[in-house]
Coordinates of C-alpha atoms in Angstrom, one line a residue:
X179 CA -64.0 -24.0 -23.7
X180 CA -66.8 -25.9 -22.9
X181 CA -65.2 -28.3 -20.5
X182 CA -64.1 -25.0 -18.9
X183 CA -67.9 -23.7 -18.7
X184 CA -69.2 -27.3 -17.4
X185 CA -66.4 -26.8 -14.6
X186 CA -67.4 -23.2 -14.0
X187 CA -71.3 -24.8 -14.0
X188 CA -70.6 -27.0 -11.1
X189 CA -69.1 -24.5 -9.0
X190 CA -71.9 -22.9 -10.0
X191 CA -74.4 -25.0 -8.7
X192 CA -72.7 -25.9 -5.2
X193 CA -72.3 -22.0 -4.7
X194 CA -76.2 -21.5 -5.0
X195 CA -76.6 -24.3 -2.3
X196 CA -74.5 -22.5 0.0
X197 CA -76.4 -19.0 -1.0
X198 CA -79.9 -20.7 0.3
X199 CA -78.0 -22.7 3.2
X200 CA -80.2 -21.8 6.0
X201 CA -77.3 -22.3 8.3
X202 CA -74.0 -21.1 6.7
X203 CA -71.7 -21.3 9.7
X204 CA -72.7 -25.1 10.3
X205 CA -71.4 -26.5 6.8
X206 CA -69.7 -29.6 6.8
X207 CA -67.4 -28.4 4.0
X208 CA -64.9 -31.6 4.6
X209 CA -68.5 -33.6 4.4
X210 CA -69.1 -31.8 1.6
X211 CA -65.4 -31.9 -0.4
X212 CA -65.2 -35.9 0.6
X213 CA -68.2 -36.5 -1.1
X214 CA -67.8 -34.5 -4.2
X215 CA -64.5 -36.4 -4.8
X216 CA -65.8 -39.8 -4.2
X217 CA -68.7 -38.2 -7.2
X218 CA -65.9 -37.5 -9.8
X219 CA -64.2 -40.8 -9.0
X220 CA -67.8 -42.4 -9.1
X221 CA -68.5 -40.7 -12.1
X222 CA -65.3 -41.5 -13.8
X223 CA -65.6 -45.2 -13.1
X224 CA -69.3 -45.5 -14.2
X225 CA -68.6 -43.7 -17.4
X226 CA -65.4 -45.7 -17.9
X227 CA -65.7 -48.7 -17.2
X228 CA -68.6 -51.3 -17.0
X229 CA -68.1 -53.4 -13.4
X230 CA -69.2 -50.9 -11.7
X231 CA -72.4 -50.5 -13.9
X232 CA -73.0 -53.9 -13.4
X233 CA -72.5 -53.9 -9.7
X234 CA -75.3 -51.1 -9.4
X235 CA -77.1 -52.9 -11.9
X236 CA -77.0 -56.1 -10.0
X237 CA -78.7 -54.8 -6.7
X238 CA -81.4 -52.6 -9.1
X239 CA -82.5 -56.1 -10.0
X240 CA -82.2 -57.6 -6.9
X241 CA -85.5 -54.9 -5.6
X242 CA -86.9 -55.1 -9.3
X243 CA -87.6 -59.0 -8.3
X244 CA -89.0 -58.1 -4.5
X245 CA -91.5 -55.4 -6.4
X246 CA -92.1 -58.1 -9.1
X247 CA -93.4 -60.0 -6.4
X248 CA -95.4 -57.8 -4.9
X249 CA -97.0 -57.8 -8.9
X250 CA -97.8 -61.4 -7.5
X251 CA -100.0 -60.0 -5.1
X252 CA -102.0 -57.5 -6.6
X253 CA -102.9 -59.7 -10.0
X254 CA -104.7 -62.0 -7.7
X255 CA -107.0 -59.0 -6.7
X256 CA -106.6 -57.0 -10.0
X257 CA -105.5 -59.1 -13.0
X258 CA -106.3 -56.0 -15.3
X259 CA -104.2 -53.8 -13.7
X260 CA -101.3 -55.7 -14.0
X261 CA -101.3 -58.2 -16.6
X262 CA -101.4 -55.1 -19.1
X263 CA -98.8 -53.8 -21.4
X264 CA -98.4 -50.6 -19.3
X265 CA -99.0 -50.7 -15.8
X266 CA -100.4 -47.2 -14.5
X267 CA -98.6 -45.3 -11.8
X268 CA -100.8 -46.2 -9.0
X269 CA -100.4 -49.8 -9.8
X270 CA -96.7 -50.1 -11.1
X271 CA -95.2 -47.1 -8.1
X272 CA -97.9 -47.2 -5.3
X273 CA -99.5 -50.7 -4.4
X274 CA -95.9 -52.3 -4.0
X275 CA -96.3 -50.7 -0.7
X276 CA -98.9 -53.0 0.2
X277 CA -95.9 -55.7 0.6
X278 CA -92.8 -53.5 0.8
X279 CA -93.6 -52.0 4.3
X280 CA -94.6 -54.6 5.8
X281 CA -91.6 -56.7 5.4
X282 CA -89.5 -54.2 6.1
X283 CA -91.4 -53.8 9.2
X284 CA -90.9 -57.2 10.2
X285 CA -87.4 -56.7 9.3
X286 CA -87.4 -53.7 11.6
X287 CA -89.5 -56.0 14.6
X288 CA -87.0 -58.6 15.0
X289 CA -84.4 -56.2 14.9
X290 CA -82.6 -56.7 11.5
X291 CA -83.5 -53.8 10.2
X292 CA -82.3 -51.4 12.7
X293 CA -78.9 -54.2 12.7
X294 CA -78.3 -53.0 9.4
X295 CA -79.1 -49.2 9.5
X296 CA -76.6 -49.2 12.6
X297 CA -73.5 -50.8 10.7
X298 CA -74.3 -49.6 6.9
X299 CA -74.8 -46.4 8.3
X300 CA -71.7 -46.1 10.1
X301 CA -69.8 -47.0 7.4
X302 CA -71.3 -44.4 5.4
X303 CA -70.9 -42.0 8.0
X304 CA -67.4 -42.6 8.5
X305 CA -66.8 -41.7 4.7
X306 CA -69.2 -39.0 4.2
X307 CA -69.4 -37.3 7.9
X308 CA -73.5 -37.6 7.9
X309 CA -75.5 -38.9 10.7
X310 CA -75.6 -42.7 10.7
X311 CA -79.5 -42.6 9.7
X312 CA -79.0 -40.5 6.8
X313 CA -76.4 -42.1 5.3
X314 CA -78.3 -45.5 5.4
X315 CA -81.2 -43.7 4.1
X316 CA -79.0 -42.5 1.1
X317 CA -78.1 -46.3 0.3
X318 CA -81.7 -47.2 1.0
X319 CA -83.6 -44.9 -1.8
X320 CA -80.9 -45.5 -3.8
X321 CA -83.1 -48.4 -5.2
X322 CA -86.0 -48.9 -2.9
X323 CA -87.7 -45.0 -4.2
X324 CA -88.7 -42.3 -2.0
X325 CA -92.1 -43.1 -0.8
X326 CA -91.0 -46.7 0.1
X327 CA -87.9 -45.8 1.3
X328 CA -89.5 -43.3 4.0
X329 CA -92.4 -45.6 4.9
X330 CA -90.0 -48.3 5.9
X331 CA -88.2 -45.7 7.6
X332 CA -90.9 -44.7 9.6
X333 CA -89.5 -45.6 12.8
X334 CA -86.7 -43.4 12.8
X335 CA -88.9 -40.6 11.3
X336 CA -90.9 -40.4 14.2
X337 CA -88.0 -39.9 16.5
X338 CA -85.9 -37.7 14.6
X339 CA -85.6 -34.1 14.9
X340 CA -88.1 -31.8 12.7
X341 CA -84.6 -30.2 10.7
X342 CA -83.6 -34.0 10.1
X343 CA -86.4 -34.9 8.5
X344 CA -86.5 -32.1 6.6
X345 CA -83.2 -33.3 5.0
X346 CA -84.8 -36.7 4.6
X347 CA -87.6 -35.3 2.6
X348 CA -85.1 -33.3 0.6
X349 CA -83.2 -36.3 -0.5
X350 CA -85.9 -38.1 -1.4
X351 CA -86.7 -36.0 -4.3
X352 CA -83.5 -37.0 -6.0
X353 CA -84.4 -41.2 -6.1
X354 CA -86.1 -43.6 -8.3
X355 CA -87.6 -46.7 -7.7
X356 CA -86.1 -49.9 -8.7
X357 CA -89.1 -50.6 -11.3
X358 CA -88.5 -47.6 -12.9
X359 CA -85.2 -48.3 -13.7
X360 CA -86.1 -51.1 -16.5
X361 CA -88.7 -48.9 -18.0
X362 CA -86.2 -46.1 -18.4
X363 CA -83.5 -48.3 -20.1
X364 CA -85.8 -48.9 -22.6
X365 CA -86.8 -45.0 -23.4
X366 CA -83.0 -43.9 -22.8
X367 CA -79.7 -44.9 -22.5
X368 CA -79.1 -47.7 -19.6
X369 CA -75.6 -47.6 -18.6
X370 CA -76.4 -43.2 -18.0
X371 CA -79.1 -44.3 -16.0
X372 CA -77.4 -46.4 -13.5
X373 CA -75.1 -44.0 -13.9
X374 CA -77.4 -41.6 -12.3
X375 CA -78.6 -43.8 -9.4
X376 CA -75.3 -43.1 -7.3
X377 CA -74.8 -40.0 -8.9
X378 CA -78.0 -38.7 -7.3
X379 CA -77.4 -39.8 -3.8
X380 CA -74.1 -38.2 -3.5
X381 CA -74.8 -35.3 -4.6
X382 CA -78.3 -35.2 -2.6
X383 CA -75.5 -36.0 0.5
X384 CA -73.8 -32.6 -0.6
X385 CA -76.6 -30.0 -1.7
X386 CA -78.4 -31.1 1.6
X387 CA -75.8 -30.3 3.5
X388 CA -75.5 -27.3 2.0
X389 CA -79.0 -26.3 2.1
X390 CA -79.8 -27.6 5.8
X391 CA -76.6 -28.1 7.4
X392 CA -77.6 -30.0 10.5
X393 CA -75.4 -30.4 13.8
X394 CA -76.3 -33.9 15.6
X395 CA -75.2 -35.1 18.8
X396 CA -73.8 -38.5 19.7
X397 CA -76.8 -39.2 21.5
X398 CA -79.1 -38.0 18.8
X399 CA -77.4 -40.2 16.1
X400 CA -79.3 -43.5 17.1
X401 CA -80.7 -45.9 15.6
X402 CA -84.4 -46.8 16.6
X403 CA -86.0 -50.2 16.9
X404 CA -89.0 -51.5 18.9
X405 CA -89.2 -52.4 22.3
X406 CA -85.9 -53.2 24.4
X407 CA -83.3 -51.0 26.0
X408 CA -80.7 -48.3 25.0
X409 CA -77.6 -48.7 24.4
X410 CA -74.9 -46.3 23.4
X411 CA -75.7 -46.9 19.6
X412 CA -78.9 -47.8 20.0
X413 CA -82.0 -46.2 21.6
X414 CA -85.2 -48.1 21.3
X415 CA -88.5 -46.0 20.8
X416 CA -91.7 -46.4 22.5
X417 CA -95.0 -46.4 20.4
X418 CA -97.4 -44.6 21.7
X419 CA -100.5 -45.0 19.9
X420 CA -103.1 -42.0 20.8
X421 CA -106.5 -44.4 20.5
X422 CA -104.7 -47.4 22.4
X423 CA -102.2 -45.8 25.5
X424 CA -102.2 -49.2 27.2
X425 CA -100.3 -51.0 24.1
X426 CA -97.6 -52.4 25.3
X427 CA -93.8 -51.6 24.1
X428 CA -93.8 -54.6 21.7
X429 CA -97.1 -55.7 20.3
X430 CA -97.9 -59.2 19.1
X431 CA -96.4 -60.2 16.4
X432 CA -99.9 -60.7 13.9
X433 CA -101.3 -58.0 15.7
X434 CA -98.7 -55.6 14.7
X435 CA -98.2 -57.2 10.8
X436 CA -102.0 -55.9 10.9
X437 CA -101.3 -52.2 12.1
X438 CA -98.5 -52.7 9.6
X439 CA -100.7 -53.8 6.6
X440 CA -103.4 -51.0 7.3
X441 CA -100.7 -48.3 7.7
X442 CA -99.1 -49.8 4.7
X443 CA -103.1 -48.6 2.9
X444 CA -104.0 -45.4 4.4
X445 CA -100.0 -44.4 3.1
X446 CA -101.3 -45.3 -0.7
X447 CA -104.4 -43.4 -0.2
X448 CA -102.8 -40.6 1.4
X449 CA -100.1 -40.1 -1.6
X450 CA -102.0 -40.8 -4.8
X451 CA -104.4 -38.0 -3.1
X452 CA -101.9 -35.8 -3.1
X453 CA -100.0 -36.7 -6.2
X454 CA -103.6 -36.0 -8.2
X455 CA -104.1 -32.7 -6.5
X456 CA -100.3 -31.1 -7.1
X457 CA -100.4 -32.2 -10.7
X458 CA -104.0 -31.0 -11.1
X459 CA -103.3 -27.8 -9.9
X460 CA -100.1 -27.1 -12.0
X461 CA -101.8 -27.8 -15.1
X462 CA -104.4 -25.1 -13.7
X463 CA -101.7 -22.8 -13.5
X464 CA -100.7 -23.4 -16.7
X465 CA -103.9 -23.5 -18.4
X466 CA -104.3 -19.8 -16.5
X467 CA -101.4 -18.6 -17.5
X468 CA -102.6 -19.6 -21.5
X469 CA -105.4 -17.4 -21.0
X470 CA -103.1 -14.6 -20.8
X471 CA -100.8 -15.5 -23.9
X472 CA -101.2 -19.1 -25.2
X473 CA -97.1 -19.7 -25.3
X474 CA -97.2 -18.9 -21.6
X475 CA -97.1 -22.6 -19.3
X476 CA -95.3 -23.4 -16.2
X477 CA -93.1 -25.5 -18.8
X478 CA -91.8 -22.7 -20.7
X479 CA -91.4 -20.3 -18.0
X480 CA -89.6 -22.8 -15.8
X481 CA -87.9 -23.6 -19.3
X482 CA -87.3 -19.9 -19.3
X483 CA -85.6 -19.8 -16.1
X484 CA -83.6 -22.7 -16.4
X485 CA -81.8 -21.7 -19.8
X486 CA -78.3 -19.8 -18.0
X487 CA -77.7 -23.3 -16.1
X488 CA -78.8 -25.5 -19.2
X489 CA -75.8 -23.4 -20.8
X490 CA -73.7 -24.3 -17.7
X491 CA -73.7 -27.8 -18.7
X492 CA -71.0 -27.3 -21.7
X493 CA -73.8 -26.5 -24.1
X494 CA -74.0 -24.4 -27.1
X495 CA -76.8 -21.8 -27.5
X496 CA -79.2 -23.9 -29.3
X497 CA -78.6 -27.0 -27.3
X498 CA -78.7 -25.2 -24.1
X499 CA -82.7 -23.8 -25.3
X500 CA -83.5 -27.4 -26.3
X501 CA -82.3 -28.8 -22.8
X502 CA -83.5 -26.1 -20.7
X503 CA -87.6 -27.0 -22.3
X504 CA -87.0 -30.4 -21.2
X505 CA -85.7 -29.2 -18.0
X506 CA -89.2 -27.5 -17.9
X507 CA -91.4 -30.2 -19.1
X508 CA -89.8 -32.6 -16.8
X509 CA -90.3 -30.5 -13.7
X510 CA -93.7 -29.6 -14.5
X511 CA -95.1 -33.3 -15.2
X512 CA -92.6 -36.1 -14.9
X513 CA -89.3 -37.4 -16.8
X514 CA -91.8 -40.3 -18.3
X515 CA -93.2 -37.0 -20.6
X516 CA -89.7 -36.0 -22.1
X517 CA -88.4 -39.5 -22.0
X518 CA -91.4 -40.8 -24.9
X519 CA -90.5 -37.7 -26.5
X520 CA -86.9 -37.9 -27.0
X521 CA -86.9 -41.3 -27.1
X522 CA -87.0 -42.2 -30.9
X523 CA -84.1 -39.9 -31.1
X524 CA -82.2 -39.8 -27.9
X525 CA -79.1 -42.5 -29.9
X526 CA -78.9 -40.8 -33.1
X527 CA -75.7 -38.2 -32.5
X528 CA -77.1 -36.3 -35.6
X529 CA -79.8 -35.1 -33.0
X530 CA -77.8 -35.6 -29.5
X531 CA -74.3 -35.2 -28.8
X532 CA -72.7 -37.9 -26.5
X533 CA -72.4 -35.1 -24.2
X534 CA -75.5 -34.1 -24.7
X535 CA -77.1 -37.3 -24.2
X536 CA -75.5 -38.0 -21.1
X537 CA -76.1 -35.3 -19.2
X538 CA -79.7 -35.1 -20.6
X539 CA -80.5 -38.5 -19.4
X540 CA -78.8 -38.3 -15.9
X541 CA -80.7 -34.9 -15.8
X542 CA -84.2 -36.8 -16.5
X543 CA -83.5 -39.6 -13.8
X544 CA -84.7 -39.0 -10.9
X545 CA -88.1 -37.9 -9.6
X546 CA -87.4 -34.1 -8.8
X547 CA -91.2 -32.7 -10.2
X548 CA -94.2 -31.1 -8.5
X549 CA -96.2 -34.4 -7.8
X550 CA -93.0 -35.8 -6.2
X551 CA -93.4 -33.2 -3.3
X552 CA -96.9 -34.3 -3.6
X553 CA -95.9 -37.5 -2.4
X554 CA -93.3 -36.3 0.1
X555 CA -95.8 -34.7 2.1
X556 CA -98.3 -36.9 1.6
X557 CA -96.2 -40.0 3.2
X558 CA -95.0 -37.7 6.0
X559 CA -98.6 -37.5 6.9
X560 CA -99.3 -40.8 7.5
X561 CA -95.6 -41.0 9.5
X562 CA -94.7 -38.0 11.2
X563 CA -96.5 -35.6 13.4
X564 CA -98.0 -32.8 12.6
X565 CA -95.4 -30.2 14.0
X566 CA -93.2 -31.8 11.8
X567 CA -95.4 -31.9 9.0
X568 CA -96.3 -28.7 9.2
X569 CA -92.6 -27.7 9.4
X570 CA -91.9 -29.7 6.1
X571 CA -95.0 -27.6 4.6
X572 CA -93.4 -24.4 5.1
X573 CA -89.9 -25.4 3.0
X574 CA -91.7 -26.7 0.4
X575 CA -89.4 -24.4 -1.9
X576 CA -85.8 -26.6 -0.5
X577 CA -87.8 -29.7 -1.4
X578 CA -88.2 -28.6 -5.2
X579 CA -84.4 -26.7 -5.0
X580 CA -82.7 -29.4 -3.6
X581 CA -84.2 -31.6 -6.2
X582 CA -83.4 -29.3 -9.1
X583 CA -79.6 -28.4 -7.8
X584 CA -78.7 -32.4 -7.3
X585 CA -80.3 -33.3 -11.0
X586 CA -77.9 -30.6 -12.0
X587 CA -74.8 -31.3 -10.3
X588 CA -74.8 -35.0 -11.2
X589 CA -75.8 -34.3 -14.8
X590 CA -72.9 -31.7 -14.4
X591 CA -70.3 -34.1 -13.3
X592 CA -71.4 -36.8 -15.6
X593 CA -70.7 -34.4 -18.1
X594 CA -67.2 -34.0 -16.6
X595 CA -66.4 -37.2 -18.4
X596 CA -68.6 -37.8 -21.8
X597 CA -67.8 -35.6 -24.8

């Protein structure tokens, strides 16, 4: 019966996608039923069998050891913040940047980053029936995290359409970064985490186009790149810079590294600006709301709200309550919060089911919480303009539900296949 109700739950889930789809008519539904079967056949073989964990685990270490070196960087300037048994967010998450952008950018300068967004893309077009951008940006915050993965996407940001970066920023609440993974695997089971990497970007494939179906033209899916000529699969993009009109197509190569370096900064400061003030101002909800009745939190209400889907999962009642808190909590502050909680319990099946455990953990993966579109719109202000900021502003509420649907869905499909 409650493989039956899990079933039901998915359905569930992809059917409130397609209530809130702010195009029905435009659905790629074979996009959308060729990626849900390559999620059960992910699914199965992640659960089942461990060379494809290790194959995901492979390339997660693979960026681990670029943002370890980046560490390398930032102890010369702040020993304290990193030789430390804890790094802080800003420190472990945000000043990574400081060396990730850039070489990406000089990736993306000589041409070898648009190179490989052209052909990994249309590969992942061809199975999924996305834009070629999108589906390299799916492979790319698989592991590289959302903020990173946008800011050495910038190029292609500022040429795409408003709706398509809305559907960027909508997938990028679904991601982790590589230097999170470690730190989870040590809080909750490993092999459900990388588990949940893929998981997420699937199903951030399907509830996005779902949500914001999106109809692109062969001459809109390009890929960008600086300086040079068009081609049919491959436009190049001007930069115009507003304070400099007379910079030419394709700057210097120190001189731009500099822009690059500076950019890389003002995108830090931008985003832990923002990230303080979401998460400072839901905890002033909360604490008004405890004036009125001290049980009453953003936690518990959201807690509240998300009990019928907890059940969904293939819960009983009592499991279902547990989960749907953590739901909650997690949403409200971050999965690091119900991770240290469940943590000295999470492996004891006296407490959590395998079931339970799985889904649980997949659920907590990711970075689908209030400071997270924080630091969505916070990057897209250093990126994009502001027409398309401001259009990102105003759906706010498909950032947070696309991030809550996709944690359910691949928590629901995980589920699927652990009882």
């Amino acid at each position: 019966m409650y493989l039956l109700v899990n079933i039901i739950g998915v359905l569930v889930f992809l059917g409130i996608a397609f209530l809130f789809s702010k195009d029905h008519k435009h659905v790629n539904w074979r996009s959308v039923l060729i990626v849900l079967v390559l999620n059960l056949v992910v699914a199965y073989l992640l659960t089942n069998f461990s060379l494809g964990r290790d194959l995901v685990k492979s390339v997660a270490e693979g960026f681990q050891w670029l943002v370890n070196v980046s560490y390398t960087g930032i102890a010369f300037a702040f020993p304290d913040w990193v030789h430390v048994k804890q790094m802080n967010f800003f420190t472990a998450a945000l000043m990574p940047i400081l060396m990730i952008v850039p070489l990406f950018d000089i990736l993306t300068y000589f041409g070898i980053m648009p190179f490989c967004i052209k052909w990994i893309g249309r590969g992942m077009a061809f199975v999924t029936g996305q834009p070629k951008f999108e589906s390299f940006y799916a492979v790319e915050m698989m592991f590289l995290g959302n903020t990173e993965a946008m800011a050495v996407s910038s190029l292609q940001l500022k040429n795409i359409s408003a709706k398509r970066v809305l559907t960027i920023s909508m997938m990028s609440m679904s991601c982790i970064t590589a230097a999170m993974v470690g730190a989870y695997a040590q809080m909750v089971p490993g092999q459900y985490v990388l588990t949940a990497i893929p998981l997420n970007i699937l199903n951030a494939i399907i509830i996005t186009n779902l949500l914001n179906p999106v109809q692109v033209t062969p001459d809109e899916d390009v890929i960008y790149q600086f300086g040079g000529s068009s081609t049919a699969d491959e436009q190049i993009a001007e930069e115009t810079v507003d304070d400099r009109p007379e910079k030419p197509h394709k700057e210097p190569f120190f001189s731009f590294l500099g822009d690059s370096i500076l950019g890389a900064g003002k995108l830090i400061l931008i985003i832990v600006a923002n990230v303080i003030a979401f998460v400072a101002l839901a905890a002033l909800i909360s604490k008004l709301l405890g004036l009125i009745n001290p049980w009453l939190s953003l936690e518990h209400i959201l807690g509240t709200i998300m009990f019928p889907f907890a059940w969904l999962m293939g819960l009983d009642v009592n499991h279902a309550f547990q989960f749907a808190q953590y739901m909650g909590t997690k949403l409200v502050t971050n999965e690091f919060v119900v991770m240290g909680e469940i943590a000295p319990h999470i492996n004891n099946h006296h407490f959590f089911s395998p079931h339970y455990q799985a889904q649980l953990t997949v659920f907590l993966t990711s970075f689908a919480n209030f400071s997270t579109v924080g630091m969505i719109v916070g990057c897209l202000k250093g990126i994009v303009s502001r027409e398309k900021n401001d259009f990102i502003s105003k759906n706010i509420v498909y950032l947070f539900l696309s991030g809550i649907l996709v944690s359910l869905m691949s928590a629901g499909i995980v589920g699927l296949f652990v009882w």
